[in-house]
Coordinates of C-alpha atoms in Angstrom, one line a residue:
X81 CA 3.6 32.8 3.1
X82 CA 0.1 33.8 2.6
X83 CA -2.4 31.8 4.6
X84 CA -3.4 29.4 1.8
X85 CA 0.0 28.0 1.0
X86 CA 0.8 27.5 4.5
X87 CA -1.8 25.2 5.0
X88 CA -0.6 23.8 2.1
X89 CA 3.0 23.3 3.5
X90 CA 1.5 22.0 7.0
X91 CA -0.7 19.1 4.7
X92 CA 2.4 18.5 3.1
X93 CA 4.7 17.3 6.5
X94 CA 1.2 15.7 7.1
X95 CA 1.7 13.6 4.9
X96 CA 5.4 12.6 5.1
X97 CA 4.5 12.0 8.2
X98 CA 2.0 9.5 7.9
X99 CA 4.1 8.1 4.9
X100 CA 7.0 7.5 7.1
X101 CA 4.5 5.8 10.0
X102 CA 3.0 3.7 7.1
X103 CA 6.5 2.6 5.9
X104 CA 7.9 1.8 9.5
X105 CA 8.7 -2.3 9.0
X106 CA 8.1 -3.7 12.8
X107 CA 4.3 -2.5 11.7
X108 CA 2.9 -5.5 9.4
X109 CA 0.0 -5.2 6.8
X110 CA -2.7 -6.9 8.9
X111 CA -2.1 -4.6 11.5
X112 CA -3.1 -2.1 9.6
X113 CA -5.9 -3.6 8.2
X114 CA -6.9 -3.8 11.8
X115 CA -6.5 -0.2 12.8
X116 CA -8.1 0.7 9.2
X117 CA -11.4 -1.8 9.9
X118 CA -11.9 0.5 13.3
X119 CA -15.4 1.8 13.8
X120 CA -14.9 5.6 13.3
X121 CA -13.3 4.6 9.7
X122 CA -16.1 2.7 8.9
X123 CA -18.3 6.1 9.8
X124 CA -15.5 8.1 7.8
X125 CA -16.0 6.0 4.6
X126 CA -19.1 7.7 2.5
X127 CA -17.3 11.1 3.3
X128 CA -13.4 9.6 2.5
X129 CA -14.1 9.5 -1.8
X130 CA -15.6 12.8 -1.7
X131 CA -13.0 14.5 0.8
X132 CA -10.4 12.6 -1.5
X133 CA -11.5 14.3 -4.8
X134 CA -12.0 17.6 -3.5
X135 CA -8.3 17.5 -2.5
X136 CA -7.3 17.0 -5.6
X137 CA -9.2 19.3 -7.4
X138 CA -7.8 22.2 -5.0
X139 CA -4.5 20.7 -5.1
X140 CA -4.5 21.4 -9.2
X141 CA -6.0 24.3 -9.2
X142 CA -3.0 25.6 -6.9
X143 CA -0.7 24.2 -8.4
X144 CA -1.6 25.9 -11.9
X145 CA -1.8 29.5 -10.2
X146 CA 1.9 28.5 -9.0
X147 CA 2.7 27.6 -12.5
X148 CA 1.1 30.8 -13.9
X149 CA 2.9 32.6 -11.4
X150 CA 6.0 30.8 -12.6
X151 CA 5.8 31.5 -16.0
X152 CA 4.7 35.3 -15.6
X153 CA 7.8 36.3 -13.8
X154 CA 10.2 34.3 -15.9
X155 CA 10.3 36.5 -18.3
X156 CA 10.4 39.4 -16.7
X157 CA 13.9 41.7 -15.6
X158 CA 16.4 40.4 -18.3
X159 CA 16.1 43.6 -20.1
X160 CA 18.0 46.8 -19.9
X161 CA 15.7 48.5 -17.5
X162 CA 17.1 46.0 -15.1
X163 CA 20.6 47.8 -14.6
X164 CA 18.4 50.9 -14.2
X165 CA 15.7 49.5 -11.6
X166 CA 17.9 47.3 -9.2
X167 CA 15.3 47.8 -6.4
X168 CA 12.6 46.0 -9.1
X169 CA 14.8 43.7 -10.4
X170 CA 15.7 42.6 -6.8
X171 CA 11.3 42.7 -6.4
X172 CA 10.9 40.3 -9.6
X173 CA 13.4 37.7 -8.5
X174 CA 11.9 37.7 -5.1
X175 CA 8.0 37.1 -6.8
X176 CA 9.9 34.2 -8.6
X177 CA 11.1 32.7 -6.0
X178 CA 7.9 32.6 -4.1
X179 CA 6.2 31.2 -7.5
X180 CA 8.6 28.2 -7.4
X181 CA 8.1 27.4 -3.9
X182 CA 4.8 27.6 -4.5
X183 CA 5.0 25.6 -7.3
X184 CA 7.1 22.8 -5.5
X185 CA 4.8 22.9 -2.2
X186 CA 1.7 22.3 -4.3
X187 CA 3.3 19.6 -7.0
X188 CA 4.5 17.4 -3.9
X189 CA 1.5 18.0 -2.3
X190 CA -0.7 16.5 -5.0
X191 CA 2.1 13.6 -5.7
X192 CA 2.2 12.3 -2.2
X193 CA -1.5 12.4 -1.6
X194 CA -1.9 10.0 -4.3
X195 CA 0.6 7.9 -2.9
X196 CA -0.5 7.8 -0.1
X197 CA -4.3 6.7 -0.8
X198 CA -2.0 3.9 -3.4
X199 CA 0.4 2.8 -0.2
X200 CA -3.2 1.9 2.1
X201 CA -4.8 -0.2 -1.1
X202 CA -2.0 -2.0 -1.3
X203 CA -1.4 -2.2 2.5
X204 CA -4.8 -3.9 2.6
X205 CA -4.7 -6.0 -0.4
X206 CA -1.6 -7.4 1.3
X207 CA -3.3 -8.2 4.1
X208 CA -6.3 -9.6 2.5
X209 CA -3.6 -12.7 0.8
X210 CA -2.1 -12.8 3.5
X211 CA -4.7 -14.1 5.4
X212 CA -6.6 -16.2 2.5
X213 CA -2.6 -18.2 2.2
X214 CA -3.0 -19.4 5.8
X215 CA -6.5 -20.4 5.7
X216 CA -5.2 -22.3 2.5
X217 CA -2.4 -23.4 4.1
X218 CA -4.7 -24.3 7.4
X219 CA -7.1 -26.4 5.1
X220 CA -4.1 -28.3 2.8
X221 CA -2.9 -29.5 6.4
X222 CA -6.1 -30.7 7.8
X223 CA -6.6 -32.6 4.4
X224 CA -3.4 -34.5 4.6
X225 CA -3.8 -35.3 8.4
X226 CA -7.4 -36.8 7.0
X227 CA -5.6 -38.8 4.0
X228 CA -3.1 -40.0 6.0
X229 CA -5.7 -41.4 8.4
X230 CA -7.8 -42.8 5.6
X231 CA -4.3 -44.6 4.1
X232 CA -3.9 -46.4 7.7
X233 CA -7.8 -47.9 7.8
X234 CA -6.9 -49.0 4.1
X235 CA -3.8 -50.9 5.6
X236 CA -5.9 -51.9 8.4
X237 CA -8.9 -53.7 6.7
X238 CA -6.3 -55.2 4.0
X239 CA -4.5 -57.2 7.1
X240 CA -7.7 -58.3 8.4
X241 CA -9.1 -59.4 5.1
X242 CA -6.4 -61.1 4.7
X243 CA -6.4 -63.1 7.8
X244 CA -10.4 -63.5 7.4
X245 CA -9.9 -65.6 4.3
X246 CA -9.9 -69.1 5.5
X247 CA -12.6 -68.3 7.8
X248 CA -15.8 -69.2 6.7
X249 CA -17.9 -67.6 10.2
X250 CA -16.4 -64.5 8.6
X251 CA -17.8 -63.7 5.5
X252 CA -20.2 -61.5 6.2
X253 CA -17.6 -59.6 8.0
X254 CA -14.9 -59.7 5.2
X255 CA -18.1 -58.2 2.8
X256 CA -18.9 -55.5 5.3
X257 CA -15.4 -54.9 5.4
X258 CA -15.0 -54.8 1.9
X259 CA -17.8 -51.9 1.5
X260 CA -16.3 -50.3 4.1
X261 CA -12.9 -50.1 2.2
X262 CA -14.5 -49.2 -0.8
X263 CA -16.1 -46.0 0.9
X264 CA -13.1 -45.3 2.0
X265 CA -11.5 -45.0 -0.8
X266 CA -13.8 -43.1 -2.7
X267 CA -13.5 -40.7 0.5
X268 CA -9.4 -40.7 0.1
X269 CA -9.9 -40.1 -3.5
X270 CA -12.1 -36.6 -2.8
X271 CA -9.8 -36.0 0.1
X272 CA -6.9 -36.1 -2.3
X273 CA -8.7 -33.9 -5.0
X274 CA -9.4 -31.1 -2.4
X275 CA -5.9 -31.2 -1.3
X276 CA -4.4 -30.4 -4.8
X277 CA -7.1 -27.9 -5.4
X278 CA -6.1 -26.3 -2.1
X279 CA -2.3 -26.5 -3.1
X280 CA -3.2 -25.2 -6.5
X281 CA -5.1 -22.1 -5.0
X282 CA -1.9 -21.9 -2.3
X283 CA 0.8 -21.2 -5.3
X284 CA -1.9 -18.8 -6.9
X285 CA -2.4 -16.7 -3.5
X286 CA 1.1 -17.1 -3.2
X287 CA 2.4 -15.7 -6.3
X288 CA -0.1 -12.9 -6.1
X289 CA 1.1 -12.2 -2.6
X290 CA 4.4 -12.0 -3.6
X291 CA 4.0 -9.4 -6.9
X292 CA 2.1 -7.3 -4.2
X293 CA 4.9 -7.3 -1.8
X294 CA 7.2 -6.3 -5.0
X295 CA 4.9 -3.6 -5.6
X296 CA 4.5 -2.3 -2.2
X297 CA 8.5 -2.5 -1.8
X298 CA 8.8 -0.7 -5.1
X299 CA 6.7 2.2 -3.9
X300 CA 8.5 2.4 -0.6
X301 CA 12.3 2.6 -2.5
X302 CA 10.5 5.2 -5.0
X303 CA 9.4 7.8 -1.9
X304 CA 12.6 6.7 0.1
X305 CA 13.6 10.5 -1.0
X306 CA 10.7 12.4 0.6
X307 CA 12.7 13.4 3.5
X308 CA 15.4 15.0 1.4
X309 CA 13.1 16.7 -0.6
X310 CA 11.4 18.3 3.4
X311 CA 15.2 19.6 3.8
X312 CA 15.2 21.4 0.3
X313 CA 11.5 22.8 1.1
X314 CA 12.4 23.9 4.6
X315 CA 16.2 25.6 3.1
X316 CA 14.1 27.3 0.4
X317 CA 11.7 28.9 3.5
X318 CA 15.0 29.5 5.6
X319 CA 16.4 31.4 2.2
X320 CA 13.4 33.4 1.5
X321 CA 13.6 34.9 5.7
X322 CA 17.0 35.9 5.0
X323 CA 16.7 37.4 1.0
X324 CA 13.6 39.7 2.3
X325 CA 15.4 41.6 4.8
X326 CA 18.1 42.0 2.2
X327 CA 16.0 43.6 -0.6
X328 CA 14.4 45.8 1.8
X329 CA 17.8 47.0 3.0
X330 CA 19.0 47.9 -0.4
X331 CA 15.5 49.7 -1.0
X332 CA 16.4 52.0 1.5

C-alpha cells in the first residue's frame, strides 16, 4: 500500500479501537463525561469541529479516487486480448483488487468516524439525564420528608386545640395556634405542588433517559460487526502479499 492509504488503514483500527473501549459496559456514561470534561479537552475543543470536517472532506475525496479506480478497471480484461495477454490480464485484476480495498478501507473509514463523533454525543447526553433524574429524584425526597413533617404539626396543633377548648386562659393561645396551622397549611399545600412538579419532570427525564439508552444500545448492536469486518480487511491484505508474488512468477 502506498503511503496515503496506510495511514488510512492505521486511522481505521484507530477507530475500532476506541469504538470497542467506548462500548466496554463496566465503563458507565458519567465516567466518560468525566474523562471528556478534562482540561486538555477543554483546550482541544475550538480545534475538534475544524479537525472533524477536514476528516471528512479527505475521507470523500479518497474514497471517490477508490471508486474511480473501481470503476476504471472493471471494465477492463473481458475481451479477447485477454487469452492473448495473460501477464496483463493477471496486471488488471491485481489494480482491481487494490481499487476495492481501497474502496473498503476509505468507506469504513468515513462510516466509523461518524459513529464515533454520534457514540460520544450520546455518551454525554446520557450522562447529562442521568444526573438531572437524581437531583430530581434528591429534591422529590426532601419534599416528602418536609410534607410529612408539616402533616404531623397539623395533627399536633389539632390535639391541642382540641384540649384548649374549655379553657378560657387559652385563647389567645388556641388563636396563635390557629394562624400558625393556617401557615402551615398553605406551606404543605406549596410543598405538595413542588413535589408533583418534581415527579412530573422525574417521568419526563426518565422517559427521555430511557429512548437515549435505546438509542445508544441500538448503535452499539448496529457496529457489533466491526471486528468481523477488521478480519475481512486484514485477509484481503494477507491475499494481496501472496497474489503479487504469484503474478510476478508467471511474468517471468
Amino acid at each position: 500500500m502506498t503511503l496515503q492509504w496506510t495511514a488510512v488503514a492505521l486511522f481505521l483500527y484507530v477507530e475500532i479501537g476506541v469504538l470497542l473501549i467506548l462500548c466496554l459496559p463496566f465503563i458507565s456514561a458519567t465516567r466518560w463525561q468525566c474523562i471528556f470534561q478534562l482540561r486538555i479537552w477543554n483546550k482541544m475543543a475550538r480545534f475538534w469541529n475544524k479537525f472533524f470536517l477536514a476528516m471528512i472532506i479527505i475521507l470523500i475525496v479518497l474514497f471517490l479516487d477508490a471508486l474511480r479506480e473501481v470503476r476504471k478497471y472493471s471494465g477492463v480484461g473481458n475481451g479477447k486480448d485477454a487469452n492473448l495477454h495473460p501477464n496483463m490480464f493477471d496486471h488488471l485484476h491485481m489494480k482491481l483488487f487494490r481499487a476495492q480495498r481501497n474502496l473498503y478501507i476509505s468507506g469504513f473509514t468515513l462510516f466509523l468516524w461518524l459513529v464515533l463523533r454520534r457514540v460520544i454525543t450520546l455518551i454525554n447526553q446520557l450522562a447529562t439525564e442521568s444526573g438531572s433524574t437524581a437531583s430530581l429524584q434528591i429534591k422529590a425526597e426532601c419534599a416528602n420528608q418536609t410534607a410529612k413533617k408539616y402533616m404531623e404539626d397539623n395533627e399536633l396543633l389539632k390535639q391541642t386545640l382540641m384540649y384548649g377548648k374549655g379553657d378560657k386562659a387559652t385563647a389567645e393561645g388556641n388563636e396563635l395556634l390557629r394562624s400558625e396551622m393556617e401557615k402551615l397549611r398553605g406551606e404543605l399545600k406549596g410543598s405538595e405542588e413542588a413535589l408533583e412538579k418534581s415527579q412530573s419532570e422525574m417521568e419526563a427525564m426518565k422517559k427521555q433517559s430511557d429512548g437515549l439508552t435505546k438509542e445508544y444500545d441500538r448503535l452499539l448492536k448496529e457496529h457489533q460487526v466491526t471486528p468481523d469486518l477488521l478480519v475481512h480487511i486484514v485477509s484481503t491484505l494477507s491475499l494481496q502479499k501472496y497474489s503479487y508474488p504469484l503474478t510476478s512468477s508467471k511474468s517471468c
